[in-house]
mmCIF file of C-alpha atoms in Angstrom:
data_model
loop_
_atom_site.group_PDB
_atom_site.id
_atom_site.type_symbol
_atom_site.label_atom_id
_atom_site.label_comp_id
_atom_site.label_asym_id
_atom_site.label_seq_id
_atom_site.Cartn_x
_atom_site.Cartn_y
_atom_site.Cartn_z
ATOM 1 C CA UNK A 27 11.078 5.844 9.557
ATOM 2 C CA UNK A 28 14.457 7.118 7.973
ATOM 3 C CA UNK A 29 17.606 6.363 9.778
ATOM 4 C CA UNK A 30 20.285 8.965 9.115
ATOM 5 C CA UNK A 31 23.836 7.365 9.658
ATOM 6 C CA UNK A 32 26.566 10.117 10.372
ATOM 7 C CA UNK A 33 29.962 8.718 10.424
ATOM 8 C CA UNK A 34 32.188 11.063 12.510
ATOM 9 C CA UNK A 35 36.031 11.415 13.092
ATOM 10 C CA UNK A 36 37.454 14.338 15.146
ATOM 11 C CA UNK A 37 34.054 16.423 14.323
ATOM 12 C CA UNK A 38 33.790 18.097 17.680
ATOM 13 C CA UNK A 39 33.083 21.257 16.238
ATOM 14 C CA UNK A 40 30.128 19.910 13.878
ATOM 15 C CA UNK A 41 27.979 17.402 16.008
ATOM 16 C CA UNK A 42 25.785 19.811 17.396
ATOM 17 C CA UNK A 43 25.483 22.094 14.471
ATOM 18 C CA UNK A 44 24.696 18.926 12.181
ATOM 19 C CA UNK A 45 22.293 17.411 14.658
ATOM 20 C CA UNK A 46 20.403 20.831 14.649
ATOM 21 C CA UNK A 47 20.549 20.863 10.832
ATOM 22 C CA UNK A 48 19.320 17.486 10.065
ATOM 23 C CA UNK A 49 16.667 17.669 12.726
ATOM 24 C CA UNK A 50 15.222 20.962 11.424
ATOM 25 C CA UNK A 51 15.050 20.008 7.755
ATOM 26 C CA UNK A 52 13.582 16.659 8.393
ATOM 27 C CA UNK A 53 11.068 18.014 11.058
ATOM 28 C CA UNK A 54 9.841 20.754 8.382
ATOM 29 C CA UNK A 55 9.268 17.981 5.598
ATOM 30 C CA UNK A 56 7.372 15.751 8.773
ATOM 31 C CA UNK A 57 9.713 13.044 7.866
ATOM 32 C CA UNK A 58 9.735 10.638 10.960
ATOM 33 C CA UNK A 59 13.756 9.929 11.556
ATOM 34 C CA UNK A 60 16.499 8.820 13.706
ATOM 35 C CA UNK A 61 19.997 10.377 13.822
ATOM 36 C CA UNK A 62 22.791 7.890 14.463
ATOM 37 C CA UNK A 63 26.496 9.565 14.979
ATOM 38 C CA UNK A 64 29.120 7.032 14.782
ATOM 39 C CA UNK A 65 32.190 8.191 16.739
ATOM 40 C CA UNK A 66 35.216 6.448 14.626
ATOM 41 C CA UNK A 67 37.714 6.462 17.572
ATOM 42 C CA UNK A 68 38.264 10.063 17.753
ATOM 43 C CA UNK A 69 40.947 11.747 19.482
ATOM 44 C CA UNK A 70 39.249 15.080 20.273
ATOM 45 C CA UNK A 71 35.901 15.765 22.126
ATOM 46 C CA UNK A 72 33.485 14.470 19.495
ATOM 47 C CA UNK A 73 32.058 11.608 21.689
ATOM 48 C CA UNK A 74 30.995 14.099 24.545
ATOM 49 C CA UNK A 75 29.488 16.404 21.832
ATOM 50 C CA UNK A 76 27.354 13.346 20.689
ATOM 51 C CA UNK A 77 26.630 12.610 24.259
ATOM 52 C CA UNK A 78 25.498 16.049 24.656
ATOM 53 C CA UNK A 79 23.454 15.902 21.425
ATOM 54 C CA UNK A 80 21.616 12.698 22.294
ATOM 55 C CA UNK A 81 18.037 12.680 23.374
ATOM 56 C CA UNK A 82 16.319 10.450 25.839
ATOM 57 C CA UNK A 83 13.941 9.211 23.191
ATOM 58 C CA UNK A 84 16.517 7.829 20.972
ATOM 59 C CA UNK A 85 15.865 9.944 18.082
ATOM 60 C CA UNK A 86 19.283 11.196 18.376
ATOM 61 C CA UNK A 87 22.027 8.783 19.412
ATOM 62 C CA UNK A 88 25.463 7.488 19.125
ATOM 63 C CA UNK A 89 27.923 4.694 18.734
ATOM 64 C CA UNK A 90 31.438 4.933 19.810
ATOM 65 C CA UNK A 91 34.355 2.733 18.787
ATOM 66 C CA UNK A 92 37.161 1.548 20.926
ATOM 67 C CA UNK A 93 39.635 3.039 18.444
ATOM 68 C CA UNK A 94 39.919 4.380 14.638
ATOM 69 C CA UNK A 95 38.474 1.305 12.629
ATOM 70 C CA UNK A 96 37.758 3.694 9.229
ATOM 71 C CA UNK A 97 34.818 5.092 7.362
ATOM 72 C CA UNK A 98 33.478 2.106 5.910
ATOM 73 C CA UNK A 99 33.375 0.295 9.386
ATOM 74 C CA UNK A 100 31.700 3.233 10.953
ATOM 75 C CA UNK A 101 29.191 3.333 8.077
ATOM 76 C CA UNK A 102 28.223 -0.502 8.527
ATOM 77 C CA UNK A 103 28.005 -0.094 12.240
ATOM 78 C CA UNK A 104 25.550 2.757 11.838
ATOM 79 C CA UNK A 105 23.506 0.796 9.294
ATOM 80 C CA UNK A 106 23.337 -2.319 11.700
ATOM 81 C CA UNK A 107 22.072 -0.317 14.452
ATOM 82 C CA UNK A 108 19.412 1.598 12.191
ATOM 83 C CA UNK A 109 15.750 0.969 13.007
ATOM 84 C CA UNK A 110 14.411 2.639 10.036
ATOM 85 C CA UNK A 111 12.808 1.056 6.810
ATOM 86 C CA UNK A 112 15.511 3.096 4.947
ATOM 87 C CA UNK A 113 18.587 4.762 5.878
ATOM 88 C CA UNK A 114 20.755 7.815 4.290
ATOM 89 C CA UNK A 115 24.590 8.053 4.780
ATOM 90 C CA UNK A 116 25.808 11.760 5.100
ATOM 91 C CA UNK A 117 29.212 13.172 6.080
ATOM 92 C CA UNK A 118 29.304 15.248 9.325
ATOM 93 C CA UNK A 119 31.123 18.099 7.809
ATOM 94 C CA UNK A 120 27.906 18.784 5.790
ATOM 95 C CA UNK A 121 29.754 18.789 2.815
ATOM 96 C CA UNK A 122 26.869 16.468 1.488
ATOM 97 C CA UNK A 123 23.876 19.036 1.662
ATOM 98 C CA UNK A 124 21.149 17.741 3.751
ATOM 99 C CA UNK A 125 18.330 19.670 1.838
ATOM 100 C CA UNK A 126 18.996 16.667 -0.677
ATOM 101 C CA UNK A 127 17.498 14.214 1.924
ATOM 102 C CA UNK A 128 14.006 15.016 1.400
ATOM 103 C CA UNK A 129 14.130 14.637 -2.411
ATOM 104 C CA UNK A 130 16.004 11.119 -2.009
ATOM 105 C CA UNK A 131 13.353 10.153 0.482
ATOM 106 C CA UNK A 132 10.426 11.079 -1.786
ATOM 107 C CA UNK A 133 12.083 8.983 -4.606
ATOM 108 C CA UNK A 134 12.404 6.035 -2.058
ATOM 109 C CA UNK A 135 8.621 6.395 -1.185
ATOM 110 C CA UNK A 136 8.098 6.151 -5.000
ATOM 111 C CA UNK A 137 9.447 3.058 -5.000
ATOM 112 C CA UNK A 138 13.419 3.232 -5.644
ATOM 113 C CA UNK A 139 15.341 1.239 -3.340
ATOM 114 C CA UNK A 140 18.873 2.993 -3.686
ATOM 115 C CA UNK A 141 19.014 6.616 -4.305
ATOM 116 C CA UNK A 142 22.765 7.777 -5.289
ATOM 117 C CA UNK A 143 24.193 11.011 -4.406
ATOM 118 C CA UNK A 144 26.100 11.946 -7.503
ATOM 119 C CA UNK A 145 28.472 14.752 -7.426
ATOM 120 C CA UNK A 146 28.035 17.606 -9.852
ATOM 121 C CA UNK A 147 31.166 19.109 -9.127
ATOM 122 C CA UNK A 148 34.098 17.723 -6.888
ATOM 123 C CA UNK A 149 34.697 21.047 -4.864
ATOM 124 C CA UNK A 150 37.907 22.506 -4.715
ATOM 125 C CA UNK A 151 40.640 20.152 -4.838
ATOM 126 C CA UNK A 152 44.255 19.927 -6.823
ATOM 127 C CA UNK A 153 44.460 18.796 -10.551
ATOM 128 C CA UNK A 154 46.587 15.881 -9.287
ATOM 129 C CA UNK A 155 43.677 14.884 -6.465
ATOM 130 C CA UNK A 156 40.995 14.991 -9.261
ATOM 131 C CA UNK A 157 42.984 12.924 -11.756
ATOM 132 C CA UNK A 158 43.752 10.208 -9.154
ATOM 133 C CA UNK A 159 40.230 10.165 -8.240
ATOM 134 C CA UNK A 160 39.078 9.879 -11.783
ATOM 135 C CA UNK A 161 41.435 6.981 -12.569
ATOM 136 C CA UNK A 162 40.516 5.284 -9.375
ATOM 137 C CA UNK A 163 36.645 5.364 -9.824
ATOM 138 C CA UNK A 164 36.935 4.449 -13.415
ATOM 139 C CA UNK A 165 38.825 1.259 -12.152
ATOM 140 C CA UNK A 166 36.422 0.428 -9.590
ATOM 141 C CA UNK A 167 33.506 1.286 -11.982
ATOM 142 C CA UNK A 168 34.883 -1.395 -14.316
ATOM 143 C CA UNK A 169 35.100 -4.002 -11.516
ATOM 144 C CA UNK A 170 31.654 -3.253 -10.282
ATOM 145 C CA UNK A 171 29.978 -2.553 -13.900
ATOM 146 C CA UNK A 172 28.798 0.589 -13.257
ATOM 147 C CA UNK A 173 29.637 4.305 -13.515
ATOM 148 C CA UNK A 174 31.416 5.563 -10.316
ATOM 149 C CA UNK A 175 33.063 8.578 -11.644
ATOM 150 C CA UNK A 176 31.186 10.932 -9.685
ATOM 151 C CA UNK A 177 30.141 8.544 -6.984
ATOM 152 C CA UNK A 178 29.806 9.355 -3.062
ATOM 153 C CA UNK A 179 28.977 7.876 0.140
ATOM 154 C CA UNK A 180 26.045 9.875 0.214
ATOM 155 C CA UNK A 181 23.127 7.895 -0.696
ATOM 156 C CA UNK A 182 19.635 6.406 0.726
ATOM 157 C CA UNK A 183 19.080 2.537 0.785
ATOM 158 C CA UNK A 184 16.078 0.694 1.499
ATOM 159 C CA UNK A 185 15.927 -2.010 4.041
ATOM 160 C CA UNK A 186 16.571 -4.887 1.852
ATOM 161 C CA UNK A 187 19.663 -2.956 0.080
ATOM 162 C CA UNK A 188 21.004 -2.479 4.061
ATOM 163 C CA UNK A 189 20.108 -6.210 4.809
ATOM 164 C CA UNK A 190 21.978 -7.398 1.574
ATOM 165 C CA UNK A 191 25.109 -5.147 2.621
ATOM 166 C CA UNK A 192 25.235 -6.306 6.416
ATOM 167 C CA UNK A 193 24.945 -9.944 4.963
ATOM 168 C CA UNK A 194 28.351 -9.522 3.239
ATOM 169 C CA UNK A 195 30.847 -10.913 6.003
ATOM 170 C CA UNK A 196 33.920 -9.559 4.257
ATOM 171 C CA UNK A 197 36.278 -7.533 6.350
ATOM 172 C CA UNK A 198 37.231 -4.815 3.714
ATOM 173 C CA UNK A 199 33.818 -3.805 2.712
ATOM 174 C CA UNK A 200 34.095 -0.752 0.014
ATOM 175 C CA UNK A 201 30.384 0.926 0.790
ATOM 176 C CA UNK A 202 30.571 3.221 -2.217
ATOM 177 C CA UNK A 203 31.035 0.279 -4.675
ATOM 178 C CA UNK A 204 29.225 -2.567 -2.848
ATOM 179 C CA UNK A 205 26.099 -0.401 -2.483
ATOM 180 C CA UNK A 206 26.040 -0.295 -6.260
ATOM 181 C CA UNK A 207 27.263 -3.750 -6.829
ATOM 182 C CA UNK A 208 24.314 -5.119 -5.025
ATOM 183 C CA UNK A 209 21.682 -3.720 -7.683
ATOM 184 C CA UNK A 210 18.078 -3.384 -6.580
ATOM 185 C CA UNK A 211 15.909 -0.306 -8.206
ATOM 186 C CA UNK A 212 18.255 2.703 -8.523
ATOM 187 C CA UNK A 213 18.422 6.255 -9.277
ATOM 188 C CA UNK A 214 20.196 9.277 -8.641
ATOM 189 C CA UNK A 215 20.251 12.863 -7.156
ATOM 190 C CA UNK A 216 22.823 15.670 -8.145
ATOM 191 C CA UNK A 217 24.447 17.540 -5.598
ATOM 192 C CA UNK A 218 27.383 20.081 -5.364
ATOM 193 C CA UNK A 219 29.995 19.226 -2.916
ATOM 194 C CA UNK A 220 30.363 22.128 -0.337
ATOM 195 C CA UNK A 221 32.971 23.698 1.569
ATOM 196 C CA UNK A 222 33.507 22.468 5.262
ATOM 197 C CA UNK A 223 31.809 24.808 7.821
ATOM 198 C CA UNK A 224 34.374 23.896 10.515
ATOM 199 C CA UNK A 225 37.429 21.710 10.983
ATOM 200 C CA UNK A 226 39.781 20.645 8.502
ATOM 201 C CA UNK A 227 39.813 17.696 6.322
ATOM 202 C CA UNK A 228 40.763 14.395 7.976
ATOM 203 C CA UNK A 229 42.526 13.002 4.636
ATOM 204 C CA UNK A 230 46.069 13.529 3.718
ATOM 205 C CA UNK A 231 47.633 12.558 0.643
ATOM 206 C CA UNK A 232 49.164 9.304 1.992
ATOM 207 C CA UNK A 233 45.783 8.318 3.818
ATOM 208 C CA UNK A 234 43.922 8.999 0.375
ATOM 209 C CA UNK A 235 46.463 6.642 -1.446
ATOM 210 C CA UNK A 236 46.260 4.066 1.315
ATOM 211 C CA UNK A 237 42.510 4.263 1.335
ATOM 212 C CA UNK A 238 42.385 3.931 -2.659
ATOM 213 C CA UNK A 239 44.864 0.933 -2.579
ATOM 214 C CA UNK A 240 42.944 -0.893 0.201
ATOM 215 C CA UNK A 241 39.595 -0.575 -1.747
ATOM 216 C CA UNK A 242 40.687 -1.333 -5.135
ATOM 217 C CA UNK A 243 42.309 -4.557 -4.022
ATOM 218 C CA UNK A 244 39.218 -5.338 -1.955
ATOM 219 C CA UNK A 245 36.882 -5.032 -4.725
ATOM 220 C CA UNK A 246 38.978 -5.986 -7.893
ATOM 221 C CA UNK A 247 41.524 -7.989 -9.086
ATOM 222 C CA UNK A 248 42.931 -5.710 -11.717
ATOM 223 C CA UNK A 249 46.099 -5.090 -9.736
ATOM 224 C CA UNK A 250 47.324 -8.895 -9.780
ATOM 225 C CA UNK A 251 45.998 -9.018 -13.323
ATOM 226 C CA UNK A 252 48.788 -6.283 -14.125
ATOM 227 C CA UNK A 253 51.584 -8.946 -13.544
ATOM 228 C CA UNK A 254 50.195 -10.729 -16.543
ATOM 229 C CA UNK A 255 50.521 -7.765 -18.631
ATOM 230 C CA UNK A 256 54.118 -6.689 -17.427
ATOM 231 C CA UNK A 257 55.191 -10.473 -17.992
ATOM 232 C CA UNK A 258 53.944 -10.042 -21.851
ATOM 233 C CA UNK A 259 55.841 -6.568 -22.092
ATOM 234 C CA UNK A 260 59.143 -8.459 -20.451
ATOM 235 C CA UNK A 261 58.682 -11.363 -22.930
ATOM 236 C CA UNK A 262 58.232 -9.132 -26.178
ATOM 237 C CA UNK A 263 61.585 -6.904 -25.174
ATOM 238 C CA UNK A 264 63.539 -9.944 -24.328
ATOM 239 C CA UNK A 265 62.412 -11.242 -27.549
ATOM 240 C CA UNK A 266 63.398 -7.996 -29.293
ATOM 241 C CA UNK A 267 66.612 -7.973 -27.709
ATOM 242 C CA UNK A 268 67.354 -11.612 -28.388
ATOM 243 C CA UNK A 269 66.728 -10.908 -31.895
ATOM 244 C CA UNK A 270 69.198 -8.160 -31.891
ATOM 245 C CA UNK A 271 71.819 -10.557 -30.006
ATOM 246 C CA UNK A 272 71.537 -13.016 -32.586
ATOM 247 C CA UNK A 273 71.831 -10.800 -35.672
ATOM 248 C CA UNK A 274 75.024 -9.168 -34.258
ATOM 249 C CA UNK A 275 76.400 -12.660 -33.493
ATOM 250 C CA UNK A 276 75.943 -13.815 -36.993
ATOM 251 C CA UNK A 277 77.206 -10.510 -38.301
ATOM 252 C CA UNK A 278 80.267 -10.944 -36.272
ATOM 253 C CA UNK A 279 79.581 -7.585 -34.189
ATOM 254 C CA UNK A 280 80.323 -7.996 -30.690
ATOM 255 C CA UNK A 281 78.478 -6.142 -27.859
ATOM 256 C CA UNK A 282 80.591 -3.603 -26.000
ATOM 257 C CA UNK A 283 80.596 -4.260 -22.307
ATOM 258 C CA UNK A 284 78.044 -5.730 -20.155
ATOM 259 C CA UNK A 285 75.674 -2.386 -20.401
ATOM 260 C CA UNK A 286 72.400 -4.234 -22.164
ATOM 261 C CA UNK A 287 72.822 -7.468 -19.976
ATOM 262 C CA UNK A 288 72.776 -5.097 -16.826
ATOM 263 C CA UNK A 289 69.931 -3.218 -18.125
ATOM 264 C CA UNK A 290 67.994 -6.348 -18.942
ATOM 265 C CA UNK A 291 68.643 -7.910 -15.397
ATOM 266 C CA UNK A 292 67.576 -4.620 -13.787
ATOM 267 C CA UNK A 293 64.461 -4.598 -15.876
ATOM 268 C CA UNK A 294 63.583 -8.066 -15.020
ATOM 269 C CA UNK A 295 64.334 -7.840 -11.125
ATOM 270 C CA UNK A 296 62.349 -4.783 -11.195
ATOM 271 C CA UNK A 297 59.032 -6.471 -13.037
ATOM 272 C CA UNK A 298 59.494 -9.671 -10.437
ATOM 273 C CA UNK A 299 59.649 -7.469 -7.371
ATOM 274 C CA UNK A 300 56.664 -5.405 -8.311
ATOM 275 C CA UNK A 301 54.685 -8.838 -8.940
ATOM 276 C CA UNK A 302 55.886 -10.482 -5.831
ATOM 277 C CA UNK A 303 54.769 -7.006 -3.941
ATOM 278 C CA UNK A 304 51.332 -7.202 -5.516
ATOM 279 C CA UNK A 305 50.804 -10.811 -4.874
ATOM 280 C CA UNK A 306 52.216 -10.391 -1.249
ATOM 281 C CA UNK A 307 49.617 -7.712 -0.515
ATOM 282 C CA UNK A 308 46.845 -9.741 -1.793
ATOM 283 C CA UNK A 309 47.991 -12.700 0.221
ATOM 284 C CA UNK A 310 47.932 -10.516 3.296
ATOM 285 C CA UNK A 311 44.365 -9.490 2.568
ATOM 286 C CA UNK A 312 43.430 -13.183 2.805
ATOM 287 C CA UNK A 313 45.354 -13.583 5.860
ATOM 288 C CA UNK A 314 43.367 -10.634 7.544
ATOM 289 C CA UNK A 315 39.895 -12.226 6.191
ATOM 290 C CA UNK A 316 40.585 -15.802 7.388
ATOM 291 C CA UNK A 317 41.628 -14.768 11.000
ATOM 292 C CA UNK A 318 37.970 -13.419 11.143
ATOM 293 C CA UNK A 319 38.491 -10.498 13.426
ATOM 294 C CA UNK A 320 35.271 -7.972 13.446
ATOM 295 C CA UNK A 321 35.085 -4.905 11.639
ATOM 296 C CA UNK A 322 34.747 -2.756 14.547
ATOM 297 C CA UNK A 323 34.607 -2.931 18.352
ATOM 298 C CA UNK A 324 32.167 -0.631 20.226
ATOM 299 C CA UNK A 325 32.949 0.779 23.352
ATOM 300 C CA UNK A 326 30.254 2.464 24.374
ATOM 301 C CA UNK A 327 26.554 3.582 23.149
ATOM 302 C CA UNK A 328 24.230 6.390 24.145
ATOM 303 C CA UNK A 329 20.986 4.061 24.066
ATOM 304 C CA UNK A 330 19.957 0.504 24.629
ATOM 305 C CA UNK A 331 19.260 -0.997 21.045
ATOM 306 C CA UNK A 332 16.899 -3.005 22.553
ATOM 307 C CA UNK A 333 14.712 -0.862 24.213
ATOM 308 C CA UNK A 334 14.461 1.269 20.935
ATOM 309 C CA UNK A 335 12.863 -1.516 18.760
#
């Protein structure tokens, strides 16, 4: 059986349509399946729409969080509830083309354990957003040791890969990178990002920045390694300015005022504050991890999981 995990946040207009489209496509291909909607603390009537779409046989069901815990937590919650031998993660807004799922499922039947959905284009987005995304995924790709420039959350995972992800107890789990990092026999399927059929994007520039910083620091130590690089730059600049000061002293040329001193102090102080900020952020992440709080809290389900196994 194939489990379809559908993270949903303020997707009231799309729940019924997404359920209908996925059911039609999978039934036409005679793929035994279940749909699991995960309401990530939506502020609209998303959960009510999920309740309406749910079926008594459990083929369409849902989970509701007590508050918004983020997309990564919604994905992991869906994987934890999945009963299938494999599972596919897809966005509720149908920007990921559901017609690609049978193709991914066929590749799984051929023996592949992770089938990545790779963007052949990023759809309509600003040049700044596109550049920022490319830089971010290059950094994550280097940390993971894989090419993630056109990676997405749209992917199919074998049960072995699902269990490997669920056994990772880190609170800040970056699904897109971790699902590539765990290995297993992997292939890819290209797709074009579609425009939203209803509703608006939930990602503002600020939320995207926070998402990038959170995932980069949870998966890579690169930001903290920048401190060493900044220290080397500071040392080189100080060495050059020191040599200039000595030459001027021995040649009898006096420095005029304290401009140079002030600039050096401002530069050094800035580097120190940036460094302390980066270190402080990592310490805060360590603090969050050792508290051992759950990744998410489920407030309600449309089913009793024990009766569906």
